[in-house]
Amino acid sequence: MSDTLALASLPLFPLSTVLFPGGYLPLQIFEVRYLDMVGKCFSAGAPFGVVSLNHGSEVRQAPSNEPGGDSFAQELFYPVGTLARITSLSRPQPGLMLIQCTGLQRFTVKSHELMKHGLWVADVTLLPSDQQVPIPADLKAVATTLKRVIRTLQEQETRADQMPIQPPYQMDDCAWVSNRWCELLPMALELKHRLMVLDNPLVRLELVNDLLEHNGIPI
């Protein structure tokens, strides 16, 4: 995809999480507004957009009794998100889909609209992909520690579809290593989103290094 490509009427999935490029996102789909969208995206091989909620709930909530309120509780989300490609879909029972997604390119929402059935669609502009930046010597330990985390999970015989980090592993790339740590580390959603939006992968990795020290994680 071109870094300057604009996408029109991209379906959005507001979530209480942040999807990073290269990230792994398993989802259970049961709301009518998303069952149809996900089925169409999977059949067409098309992505949908994941945006992070800063107000509201992932599941559509009943309205409050406040005067002038919308027919459903309001959802507000950050204007930068990530494209998600569905890599696996199953239907274990009627009205339920289990999907696995991979994070692709980041985008900025230019305009968005709430459709009558509750699905958000947006016109978006794709952001440039992170440049591939080799990890400098003073930050190599951040990647080494991530390797240990992955090895520990594998030794615990964690099922492949339950591994929070999926191959291919790019342990020599600032963006990939910093993105995986951002997914693993406990932090407020707002901070996680700010890290995702950063356009300098080396700075993101330096901040991750600081967060590891702050959380007392030996590297």
JSON list of C-alpha atoms in Angstrom, two decimals:
[
{"chain": "A", "resi": 1, "resn": "MET", "atom": "CA", "xyz": [0.00, 0.00, 0.00]},
{"chain": "A", "resi": 2, "resn": "SER", "atom": "CA", "xyz": [1.16, 3.51, -0.70]},
{"chain": "A", "resi": 3, "resn": "ASP", "atom": "CA", "xyz": [1.95, 5.61, 2.34]},
{"chain": "A", "resi": 4, "resn": "THR", "atom": "CA", "xyz": [-0.31, 8.38, 0.99]},
{"chain": "A", "resi": 5, "resn": "LEU", "atom": "CA", "xyz": [-3.24, 6.15, 0.12]},
{"chain": "A", "resi": 6, "resn": "ALA", "atom": "CA", "xyz": [-6.68, 7.33, 1.25]},
{"chain": "A", "resi": 7, "resn": "LEU", "atom": "CA", "xyz": [-9.39, 4.82, 2.07]},
{"chain": "A", "resi": 8, "resn": "ALA", "atom": "CA", "xyz": [-13.08, 5.71, 1.94]},
{"chain": "A", "resi": 9, "resn": "SER", "atom": "CA", "xyz": [-15.85, 4.19, 4.07]},
{"chain": "A", "resi": 10, "resn": "LEU", "atom": "CA", "xyz": [-13.48, 2.02, 6.10]},
{"chain": "A", "resi": 11, "resn": "PRO", "atom": "CA", "xyz": [-15.46, 0.10, 8.75]},
{"chain": "A", "resi": 12, "resn": "LEU", "atom": "CA", "xyz": [-14.19, 0.81, 12.25]},
{"chain": "A", "resi": 13, "resn": "PHE", "atom": "CA", "xyz": [-14.06, -1.38, 15.34]},
{"chain": "A", "resi": 14, "resn": "PRO", "atom": "CA", "xyz": [-13.65, 0.78, 18.49]},
{"chain": "A", "resi": 15, "resn": "LEU", "atom": "CA", "xyz": [-11.93, -1.26, 21.21]},
{"chain": "A", "resi": 16, "resn": "SER", "atom": "CA", "xyz": [-10.54, -0.72, 24.70]},
{"chain": "A", "resi": 17, "resn": "THR", "atom": "CA", "xyz": [-7.09, -1.65, 23.45]},
{"chain": "A", "resi": 18, "resn": "VAL", "atom": "CA", "xyz": [-4.43, -0.41, 21.03]},
{"chain": "A", "resi": 19, "resn": "LEU", "atom": "CA", "xyz": [-3.51, -2.43, 17.96]},
{"chain": "A", "resi": 20, "resn": "PHE", "atom": "CA", "xyz": [0.09, -1.93, 16.85]},
{"chain": "A", "resi": 21, "resn": "PRO", "atom": "CA", "xyz": [1.45, -2.71, 13.38]},
{"chain": "A", "resi": 22, "resn": "GLY", "atom": "CA", "xyz": [2.54, -6.35, 13.41]},
{"chain": "A", "resi": 23, "resn": "GLY", "atom": "CA", "xyz": [0.39, -7.05, 16.46]},
{"chain": "A", "resi": 24, "resn": "TYR", "atom": "CA", "xyz": [-1.86, -10.04, 17.07]},
{"chain": "A", "resi": 25, "resn": "LEU", "atom": "CA", "xyz": [-5.52, -9.47, 17.93]},
{"chain": "A", "resi": 26, "resn": "PRO", "atom": "CA", "xyz": [-7.97, -12.33, 18.63]},
{"chain": "A", "resi": 27, "resn": "LEU", "atom": "CA", "xyz": [-11.62, -11.26, 18.92]},
{"chain": "A", "resi": 28, "resn": "GLN", "atom": "CA", "xyz": [-14.99, -12.79, 19.71]},
{"chain": "A", "resi": 29, "resn": "ILE", "atom": "CA", "xyz": [-17.66, -11.23, 17.51]},
{"chain": "A", "resi": 30, "resn": "PHE", "atom": "CA", "xyz": [-21.29, -11.44, 18.59]},
{"chain": "A", "resi": 31, "resn": "GLU", "atom": "CA", "xyz": [-22.87, -8.01, 17.99]},
{"chain": "A", "resi": 32, "resn": "VAL", "atom": "CA", "xyz": [-25.00, -7.87, 14.85]},
{"chain": "A", "resi": 33, "resn": "ARG", "atom": "CA", "xyz": [-23.32, -4.66, 13.68]},
{"chain": "A", "resi": 34, "resn": "TYR", "atom": "CA", "xyz": [-19.94, -6.43, 13.57]},
{"chain": "A", "resi": 35, "resn": "LEU", "atom": "CA", "xyz": [-20.97, -9.93, 12.45]},
{"chain": "A", "resi": 36, "resn": "ASP", "atom": "CA", "xyz": [-21.97, -8.68, 9.02]},
{"chain": "A", "resi": 37, "resn": "MET", "atom": "CA", "xyz": [-18.97, -6.34, 8.72]},
{"chain": "A", "resi": 38, "resn": "VAL", "atom": "CA", "xyz": [-16.44, -8.99, 9.70]},
{"chain": "A", "resi": 39, "resn": "GLY", "atom": "CA", "xyz": [-17.98, -11.58, 7.39]},
{"chain": "A", "resi": 40, "resn": "LYS", "atom": "CA", "xyz": [-17.82, -9.19, 4.42]},
{"chain": "A", "resi": 41, "resn": "CYS", "atom": "CA", "xyz": [-14.24, -8.12, 5.20]},
{"chain": "A", "resi": 42, "resn": "PHE", "atom": "CA", "xyz": [-13.08, -11.73, 5.46]},
{"chain": "A", "resi": 43, "resn": "SER", "atom": "CA", "xyz": [-14.80, -12.77, 2.23]},
{"chain": "A", "resi": 44, "resn": "ALA", "atom": "CA", "xyz": [-13.31, -9.81, 0.35]},
{"chain": "A", "resi": 45, "resn": "GLY", "atom": "CA", "xyz": [-9.88, -10.05, 1.94]},
{"chain": "A", "resi": 46, "resn": "ALA", "atom": "CA", "xyz": [-10.34, -6.44, 3.04]},
{"chain": "A", "resi": 47, "resn": "PRO", "atom": "CA", "xyz": [-9.14, -4.87, 6.31]},
{"chain": "A", "resi": 48, "resn": "PHE", "atom": "CA", "xyz": [-11.15, -3.02, 8.90]},
{"chain": "A", "resi": 49, "resn": "GLY", "atom": "CA", "xyz": [-9.88, -0.28, 11.20]},
{"chain": "A", "resi": 50, "resn": "VAL", "atom": "CA", "xyz": [-9.21, -0.68, 14.92]},
{"chain": "A", "resi": 51, "resn": "VAL", "atom": "CA", "xyz": [-9.48, 2.55, 16.91]},
{"chain": "A", "resi": 52, "resn": "SER", "atom": "CA", "xyz": [-9.05, 2.96, 20.67]},
{"chain": "A", "resi": 53, "resn": "LEU", "atom": "CA", "xyz": [-11.98, 4.11, 22.77]},
{"chain": "A", "resi": 54, "resn": "ASN", "atom": "CA", "xyz": [-11.50, 7.12, 25.04]},
{"chain": "A", "resi": 55, "resn": "HIS", "atom": "CA", "xyz": [-15.18, 7.12, 26.03]},
{"chain": "A", "resi": 56, "resn": "GLY", "atom": "CA", "xyz": [-17.82, 4.44, 25.89]},
{"chain": "A", "resi": 57, "resn": "SER", "atom": "CA", "xyz": [-17.81, 0.65, 25.84]},
{"chain": "A", "resi": 58, "resn": "GLU", "atom": "CA", "xyz": [-16.81, -2.01, 23.31]},
{"chain": "A", "resi": 59, "resn": "VAL", "atom": "CA", "xyz": [-20.29, -3.50, 23.55]},
{"chain": "A", "resi": 60, "resn": "ARG", "atom": "CA", "xyz": [-23.13, -1.16, 22.65]},
{"chain": "A", "resi": 61, "resn": "GLN", "atom": "CA", "xyz": [-24.71, 0.13, 25.85]},
{"chain": "A", "resi": 62, "resn": "ALA", "atom": "CA", "xyz": [-28.30, 1.08, 26.52]},
{"chain": "A", "resi": 63, "resn": "PRO", "atom": "CA", "xyz": [-28.94, 4.83, 26.72]},
{"chain": "A", "resi": 64, "resn": "SER", "atom": "CA", "xyz": [-28.97, 6.81, 29.92]},
{"chain": "A", "resi": 65, "resn": "ASN", "atom": "CA", "xyz": [-31.98, 8.89, 30.92]},
{"chain": "A", "resi": 66, "resn": "GLU", "atom": "CA", "xyz": [-30.18, 12.16, 30.31]},
{"chain": "A", "resi": 67, "resn": "PRO", "atom": "CA", "xyz": [-32.20, 14.67, 28.24]},
{"chain": "A", "resi": 68, "resn": "GLY", "atom": "CA", "xyz": [-31.07, 14.99, 24.66]},
{"chain": "A", "resi": 69, "resn": "GLY", "atom": "CA", "xyz": [-29.00, 11.82, 24.76]},
{"chain": "A", "resi": 70, "resn": "ASP", "atom": "CA", "xyz": [-28.41, 9.61, 21.76]},
{"chain": "A", "resi": 71, "resn": "SER", "atom": "CA", "xyz": [-30.41, 6.45, 21.30]},
{"chain": "A", "resi": 72, "resn": "PHE", "atom": "CA", "xyz": [-27.33, 4.59, 22.58]},
{"chain": "A", "resi": 73, "resn": "ALA", "atom": "CA", "xyz": [-24.49, 5.55, 24.88]},
{"chain": "A", "resi": 74, "resn": "GLN", "atom": "CA", "xyz": [-21.94, 7.63, 23.03]},
{"chain": "A", "resi": 75, "resn": "GLU", "atom": "CA", "xyz": [-18.69, 6.13, 21.75]},
{"chain": "A", "resi": 76, "resn": "LEU", "atom": "CA", "xyz": [-15.68, 8.39, 21.32]},
{"chain": "A", "resi": 77, "resn": "PHE", "atom": "CA", "xyz": [-12.35, 7.18, 19.98]},
{"chain": "A", "resi": 78, "resn": "TYR", "atom": "CA", "xyz": [-8.86, 8.45, 19.19]},
{"chain": "A", "resi": 79, "resn": "PRO", "atom": "CA", "xyz": [-8.38, 9.69, 15.61]},
{"chain": "A", "resi": 80, "resn": "VAL", "atom": "CA", "xyz": [-5.39, 7.43, 14.85]},
{"chain": "A", "resi": 81, "resn": "GLY", "atom": "CA", "xyz": [-5.88, 3.70, 14.44]},
{"chain": "A", "resi": 82, "resn": "THR", "atom": "CA", "xyz": [-4.46, 0.63, 12.74]},
{"chain": "A", "resi": 83, "resn": "LEU", "atom": "CA", "xyz": [-5.72, -1.51, 9.89]},
{"chain": "A", "resi": 84, "resn": "ALA", "atom": "CA", "xyz": [-6.51, -5.09, 10.89]},
{"chain": "A", "resi": 85, "resn": "ARG", "atom": "CA", "xyz": [-6.37, -8.03, 8.48]},
{"chain": "A", "resi": 86, "resn": "ILE", "atom": "CA", "xyz": [-8.40, -11.12, 9.41]},
{"chain": "A", "resi": 87, "resn": "THR", "atom": "CA", "xyz": [-6.14, -14.17, 9.17]},
{"chain": "A", "resi": 88, "resn": "SER", "atom": "CA", "xyz": [-8.54, -16.75, 10.60]},
{"chain": "A", "resi": 89, "resn": "LEU", "atom": "CA", "xyz": [-12.31, -16.97, 11.11]},
{"chain": "A", "resi": 90, "resn": "SER", "atom": "CA", "xyz": [-14.49, -19.67, 12.62]},
{"chain": "A", "resi": 91, "resn": "ARG", "atom": "CA", "xyz": [-18.18, -19.88, 13.55]},
{"chain": "A", "resi": 92, "resn": "PRO", "atom": "CA", "xyz": [-18.48, -22.21, 16.56]},
{"chain": "A", "resi": 93, "resn": "GLN", "atom": "CA", "xyz": [-22.19, -21.45, 16.94]},
{"chain": "A", "resi": 94, "resn": "PRO", "atom": "CA", "xyz": [-24.84, -19.24, 15.34]},
{"chain": "A", "resi": 95, "resn": "GLY", "atom": "CA", "xyz": [-24.32, -15.58, 16.15]},
{"chain": "A", "resi": 96, "resn": "LEU", "atom": "CA", "xyz": [-20.68, -16.02, 17.19]},
{"chain": "A", "resi": 97, "resn": "MET", "atom": "CA", "xyz": [-17.46, -15.58, 15.22]},
{"chain": "A", "resi": 98, "resn": "LEU", "atom": "CA", "xyz": [-13.94, -16.17, 16.48]},
{"chain": "A", "resi": 99, "resn": "ILE", "atom": "CA", "xyz": [-11.36, -14.27, 14.49]},
{"chain": "A", "resi": 100, "resn": "GLN", "atom": "CA", "xyz": [-7.61, -13.69, 14.58]},
{"chain": "A", "resi": 101, "resn": "CYS", "atom": "CA", "xyz": [-6.22, -10.46, 13.15]},
{"chain": "A", "resi": 102, "resn": "THR", "atom": "CA", "xyz": [-2.85, -8.94, 12.33]},
{"chain": "A", "resi": 103, "resn": "GLY", "atom": "CA", "xyz": [-2.12, -5.22, 12.63]},
{"chain": "A", "resi": 104, "resn": "LEU", "atom": "CA", "xyz": [-1.09, -3.57, 9.38]},
{"chain": "A", "resi": 105, "resn": "GLN", "atom": "CA", "xyz": [-0.60, 0.13, 8.70]},
{"chain": "A", "resi": 106, "resn": "ARG", "atom": "CA", "xyz": [-1.62, 3.05, 10.90]},
{"chain": "A", "resi": 107, "resn": "PHE", "atom": "CA", "xyz": [-4.13, 5.62, 9.67]},
{"chain": "A", "resi": 108, "resn": "THR", "atom": "CA", "xyz": [-5.64, 8.96, 10.59]},
{"chain": "A", "resi": 109, "resn": "VAL", "atom": "CA", "xyz": [-9.42, 9.39, 10.58]},
{"chain": "A", "resi": 110, "resn": "LYS", "atom": "CA", "xyz": [-10.37, 12.38, 8.41]},
{"chain": "A", "resi": 111, "resn": "SER", "atom": "CA", "xyz": [-14.14, 12.07, 8.84]},
{"chain": "A", "resi": 112, "resn": "HIS", "atom": "CA", "xyz": [-16.41, 9.45, 10.36]},
{"chain": "A", "resi": 113, "resn": "GLU", "atom": "CA", "xyz": [-20.09, 8.59, 10.41]},
{"chain": "A", "resi": 114, "resn": "LEU", "atom": "CA", "xyz": [-22.27, 6.40, 12.60]},
{"chain": "A", "resi": 115, "resn": "MET", "atom": "CA", "xyz": [-24.56, 4.30, 10.43]},
{"chain": "A", "resi": 116, "resn": "LYS", "atom": "CA", "xyz": [-28.13, 3.58, 11.48]},
{"chain": "A", "resi": 117, "resn": "HIS", "atom": "CA", "xyz": [-27.31, 0.00, 12.49]},
{"chain": "A", "resi": 118, "resn": "GLY", "atom": "CA", "xyz": [-24.54, 1.22, 14.82]},
{"chain": "A", "resi": 119, "resn": "LEU", "atom": "CA", "xyz": [-21.45, 0.65, 12.68]},
{"chain": "A", "resi": 120, "resn": "TRP", "atom": "CA", "xyz": [-18.86, 3.40, 12.37]},
{"chain": "A", "resi": 121, "resn": "VAL", "atom": "CA", "xyz": [-17.35, 4.06, 8.94]},
{"chain": "A", "resi": 122, "resn": "ALA", "atom": "CA", "xyz": [-14.61, 6.56, 8.18]},
{"chain": "A", "resi": 123, "resn": "ASP", "atom": "CA", "xyz": [-12.58, 8.16, 5.45]},
{"chain": "A", "resi": 124, "resn": "VAL", "atom": "CA", "xyz": [-8.96, 7.69, 6.45]},
{"chain": "A", "resi": 125, "resn": "THR", "atom": "CA", "xyz": [-5.45, 8.49, 5.26]},
{"chain": "A", "resi": 126, "resn": "LEU", "atom": "CA", "xyz": [-2.75, 5.91, 5.78]},
{"chain": "A", "resi": 127, "resn": "LEU", "atom": "CA", "xyz": [0.30, 7.01, 7.74]},
{"chain": "A", "resi": 128, "resn": "PRO", "atom": "CA", "xyz": [3.85, 6.12, 6.65]},
{"chain": "A", "resi": 129, "resn": "SER", "atom": "CA", "xyz": [5.08, 2.78, 7.89]},
{"chain": "A", "resi": 130, "resn": "ASP", "atom": "CA", "xyz": [7.79, 2.82, 10.53]},
{"chain": "A", "resi": 131, "resn": "GLN", "atom": "CA", "xyz": [11.24, 2.92, 9.03]},
{"chain": "A", "resi": 132, "resn": "GLN", "atom": "CA", "xyz": [13.36, -0.15, 9.66]},
{"chain": "A", "resi": 133, "resn": "VAL", "atom": "CA", "xyz": [15.94, 1.01, 12.19]},
{"chain": "A", "resi": 134, "resn": "PRO", "atom": "CA", "xyz": [18.52, -1.43, 13.60]},
{"chain": "A", "resi": 135, "resn": "ILE", "atom": "CA", "xyz": [18.59, -1.62, 17.38]},
{"chain": "A", "resi": 136, "resn": "PRO", "atom": "CA", "xyz": [21.61, 0.29, 18.74]},
{"chain": "A", "resi": 137, "resn": "ALA", "atom": "CA", "xyz": [24.06, -1.44, 21.04]},
{"chain": "A", "resi": 138, "resn": "ASP", "atom": "CA", "xyz": [22.86, 0.35, 24.19]},
{"chain": "A", "resi": 139, "resn": "LEU", "atom": "CA", "xyz": [19.31, -1.00, 23.67]},
{"chain": "A", "resi": 140, "resn": "LYS", "atom": "CA", "xyz": [20.13, -4.57, 22.62]},
{"chain": "A", "resi": 141, "resn": "ALA", "atom": "CA", "xyz": [19.12, -5.81, 26.06]},
{"chain": "A", "resi": 142, "resn": "VAL", "atom": "CA", "xyz": [15.52, -4.76, 25.38]},
{"chain": "A", "resi": 143, "resn": "ALA", "atom": "CA", "xyz": [15.38, -7.22, 22.48]},
{"chain": "A", "resi": 144, "resn": "THR", "atom": "CA", "xyz": [17.23, -9.93, 24.43]},
{"chain": "A", "resi": 145, "resn": "THR", "atom": "CA", "xyz": [14.71, -9.70, 27.26]},
{"chain": "A", "resi": 146, "resn": "LEU", "atom": "CA", "xyz": [11.84, -9.97, 24.78]},
{"chain": "A", "resi": 147, "resn": "LYS", "atom": "CA", "xyz": [13.44, -13.14, 23.40]},
{"chain": "A", "resi": 148, "resn": "ARG", "atom": "CA", "xyz": [13.45, -14.56, 26.93]},
{"chain": "A", "resi": 149, "resn": "VAL", "atom": "CA", "xyz": [9.74, -13.75, 27.34]},
{"chain": "A", "resi": 150, "resn": "ILE", "atom": "CA", "xyz": [8.88, -15.51, 24.08]},
{"chain": "A", "resi": 151, "resn": "ARG", "atom": "CA", "xyz": [11.02, -18.53, 24.98]},
{"chain": "A", "resi": 152, "resn": "THR", "atom": "CA", "xyz": [9.37, -18.78, 28.40]},
{"chain": "A", "resi": 153, "resn": "LEU", "atom": "CA", "xyz": [5.93, -18.77, 26.82]},
{"chain": "A", "resi": 154, "resn": "GLN", "atom": "CA", "xyz": [6.99, -21.45, 24.36]},
{"chain": "A", "resi": 155, "resn": "GLU", "atom": "CA", "xyz": [8.45, -23.61, 27.15]},
{"chain": "A", "resi": 156, "resn": "GLN", "atom": "CA", "xyz": [5.10, -23.36, 28.94]},
{"chain": "A", "resi": 157, "resn": "GLU", "atom": "CA", "xyz": [3.62, -24.99, 25.82]},
{"chain": "A", "resi": 158, "resn": "THR", "atom": "CA", "xyz": [1.36, -22.03, 25.24]},
{"chain": "A", "resi": 159, "resn": "ARG", "atom": "CA", "xyz": [-0.91, -22.78, 22.29]},
{"chain": "A", "resi": 160, "resn": "ALA", "atom": "CA", "xyz": [0.12, -20.99, 19.10]},
{"chain": "A", "resi": 161, "resn": "ASP", "atom": "CA", "xyz": [-3.18, -19.11, 18.87]},
{"chain": "A", "resi": 162, "resn": "GLN", "atom": "CA", "xyz": [-2.80, -17.98, 22.49]},
{"chain": "A", "resi": 163, "resn": "MET", "atom": "CA", "xyz": [0.70, -16.56, 22.09]},
{"chain": "A", "resi": 164, "resn": "PRO", "atom": "CA", "xyz": [0.49, -12.77, 22.46]},
{"chain": "A", "resi": 165, "resn": "ILE", "atom": "CA", "xyz": [3.43, -12.40, 20.07]},
{"chain": "A", "resi": 166, "resn": "GLN", "atom": "CA", "xyz": [3.25, -14.06, 16.68]},
{"chain": "A", "resi": 167, "resn": "PRO", "atom": "CA", "xyz": [6.04, -14.73, 14.17]},
{"chain": "A", "resi": 168, "resn": "PRO", "atom": "CA", "xyz": [7.84, -13.64, 12.12]},
{"chain": "A", "resi": 169, "resn": "TYR", "atom": "CA", "xyz": [10.07, -12.31, 14.88]},
{"chain": "A", "resi": 170, "resn": "GLN", "atom": "CA", "xyz": [12.11, -9.23, 13.97]},
{"chain": "A", "resi": 171, "resn": "MET", "atom": "CA", "xyz": [14.42, -8.92, 16.95]},
{"chain": "A", "resi": 172, "resn": "ASP", "atom": "CA", "xyz": [16.80, -6.54, 15.20]},
{"chain": "A", "resi": 173, "resn": "ASP", "atom": "CA", "xyz": [14.16, -3.92, 14.34]},
{"chain": "A", "resi": 174, "resn": "CYS", "atom": "CA", "xyz": [13.38, -1.00, 16.67]},
{"chain": "A", "resi": 175, "resn": "ALA", "atom": "CA", "xyz": [9.74, -0.73, 15.62]},
{"chain": "A", "resi": 176, "resn": "TRP", "atom": "CA", "xyz": [8.89, -4.41, 15.94]},
{"chain": "A", "resi": 177, "resn": "VAL", "atom": "CA", "xyz": [10.56, -4.87, 19.34]},
{"chain": "A", "resi": 178, "resn": "SER", "atom": "CA", "xyz": [9.14, -1.66, 20.79]},
{"chain": "A", "resi": 179, "resn": "ASN", "atom": "CA", "xyz": [5.64, -2.48, 19.49]},
{"chain": "A", "resi": 180, "resn": "ARG", "atom": "CA", "xyz": [5.65, -5.92, 21.10]},
{"chain": "A", "resi": 181, "resn": "TRP", "atom": "CA", "xyz": [6.75, -4.51, 24.44]},
{"chain": "A", "resi": 182, "resn": "CYS", "atom": "CA", "xyz": [4.04, -1.83, 24.23]},
{"chain": "A", "resi": 183, "resn": "GLU", "atom": "CA", "xyz": [1.49, -4.63, 23.88]},
{"chain": "A", "resi": 184, "resn": "LEU", "atom": "CA", "xyz": [2.89, -6.57, 26.84]},
{"chain": "A", "resi": 185, "resn": "LEU", "atom": "CA", "xyz": [3.63, -3.84, 29.39]},
{"chain": "A", "resi": 186, "resn": "PRO", "atom": "CA", "xyz": [0.93, -2.70, 31.82]},
{"chain": "A", "resi": 187, "resn": "MET", "atom": "CA", "xyz": [0.14, 0.94, 31.10]},
{"chain": "A", "resi": 188, "resn": "ALA", "atom": "CA", "xyz": [-2.78, 3.28, 30.65]},
{"chain": "A", "resi": 189, "resn": "LEU", "atom": "CA", "xyz": [-4.50, 3.08, 27.28]},
{"chain": "A", "resi": 190, "resn": "GLU", "atom": "CA", "xyz": [-3.76, 6.75, 26.64]},
{"chain": "A", "resi": 191, "resn": "LEU", "atom": "CA", "xyz": [-0.01, 6.19, 27.05]},
{"chain": "A", "resi": 192, "resn": "LYS", "atom": "CA", "xyz": [-0.13, 3.07, 24.89]},
{"chain": "A", "resi": 193, "resn": "HIS", "atom": "CA", "xyz": [-1.89, 5.05, 22.17]},
{"chain": "A", "resi": 194, "resn": "ARG", "atom": "CA", "xyz": [0.68, 7.88, 22.37]},
{"chain": "A", "resi": 195, "resn": "LEU", "atom": "CA", "xyz": [3.46, 5.37, 21.87]},
{"chain": "A", "resi": 196, "resn": "MET", "atom": "CA", "xyz": [1.69, 3.83, 18.87]},
{"chain": "A", "resi": 197, "resn": "VAL", "atom": "CA", "xyz": [1.30, 7.24, 17.22]},
{"chain": "A", "resi": 198, "resn": "LEU", "atom": "CA", "xyz": [5.00, 8.15, 17.56]},
{"chain": "A", "resi": 199, "resn": "ASP", "atom": "CA", "xyz": [6.62, 8.35, 14.14]},
{"chain": "A", "resi": 200, "resn": "ASN", "atom": "CA", "xyz": [10.16, 7.58, 15.37]},
{"chain": "A", "resi": 201, "resn": "PRO", "atom": "CA", "xyz": [10.65, 3.89, 16.25]},
{"chain": "A", "resi": 202, "resn": "LEU", "atom": "CA", "xyz": [13.98, 4.55, 17.98]},
{"chain": "A", "resi": 203, "resn": "VAL", "atom": "CA", "xyz": [12.37, 7.06, 20.34]},
{"chain": "A", "resi": 204, "resn": "ARG", "atom": "CA", "xyz": [9.58, 4.53, 21.01]},
{"chain": "A", "resi": 205, "resn": "LEU", "atom": "CA", "xyz": [12.16, 1.90, 21.91]},
{"chain": "A", "resi": 206, "resn": "GLU", "atom": "CA", "xyz": [13.99, 4.32, 24.21]},
{"chain": "A", "resi": 207, "resn": "LEU", "atom": "CA", "xyz": [10.71, 5.05, 26.01]},
{"chain": "A", "resi": 208, "resn": "VAL", "atom": "CA", "xyz": [10.03, 1.32, 26.29]},
{"chain": "A", "resi": 209, "resn": "ASN", "atom": "CA", "xyz": [13.44, 0.90, 27.88]},
{"chain": "A", "resi": 210, "resn": "ASP", "atom": "CA", "xyz": [12.48, 3.53, 30.46]},
{"chain": "A", "resi": 211, "resn": "LEU", "atom": "CA", "xyz": [9.16, 1.75, 31.09]},
{"chain": "A", "resi": 212, "resn": "LEU", "atom": "CA", "xyz": [10.93, -1.57, 31.66]},
{"chain": "A", "resi": 213, "resn": "GLU", "atom": "CA", "xyz": [13.14, 0.06, 34.28]},
{"chain": "A", "resi": 214, "resn": "HIS", "atom": "CA", "xyz": [10.11, 1.78, 35.84]},
{"chain": "A", "resi": 215, "resn": "ASN", "atom": "CA", "xyz": [8.29, -1.56, 36.11]},
{"chain": "A", "resi": 216, "resn": "GLY", "atom": "CA", "xyz": [11.31, -3.24, 37.66]},
{"chain": "A", "resi": 217, "resn": "ILE", "atom": "CA", "xyz": [11.80, -5.66, 34.75]},
{"chain": "A", "resi": 218, "resn": "PRO", "atom": "CA", "xyz": [15.47, -6.70, 34.61]},
{"chain": "A", "resi": 219, "resn": "ILE", "atom": "CA", "xyz": [17.11, -6.38, 31.22]}
]
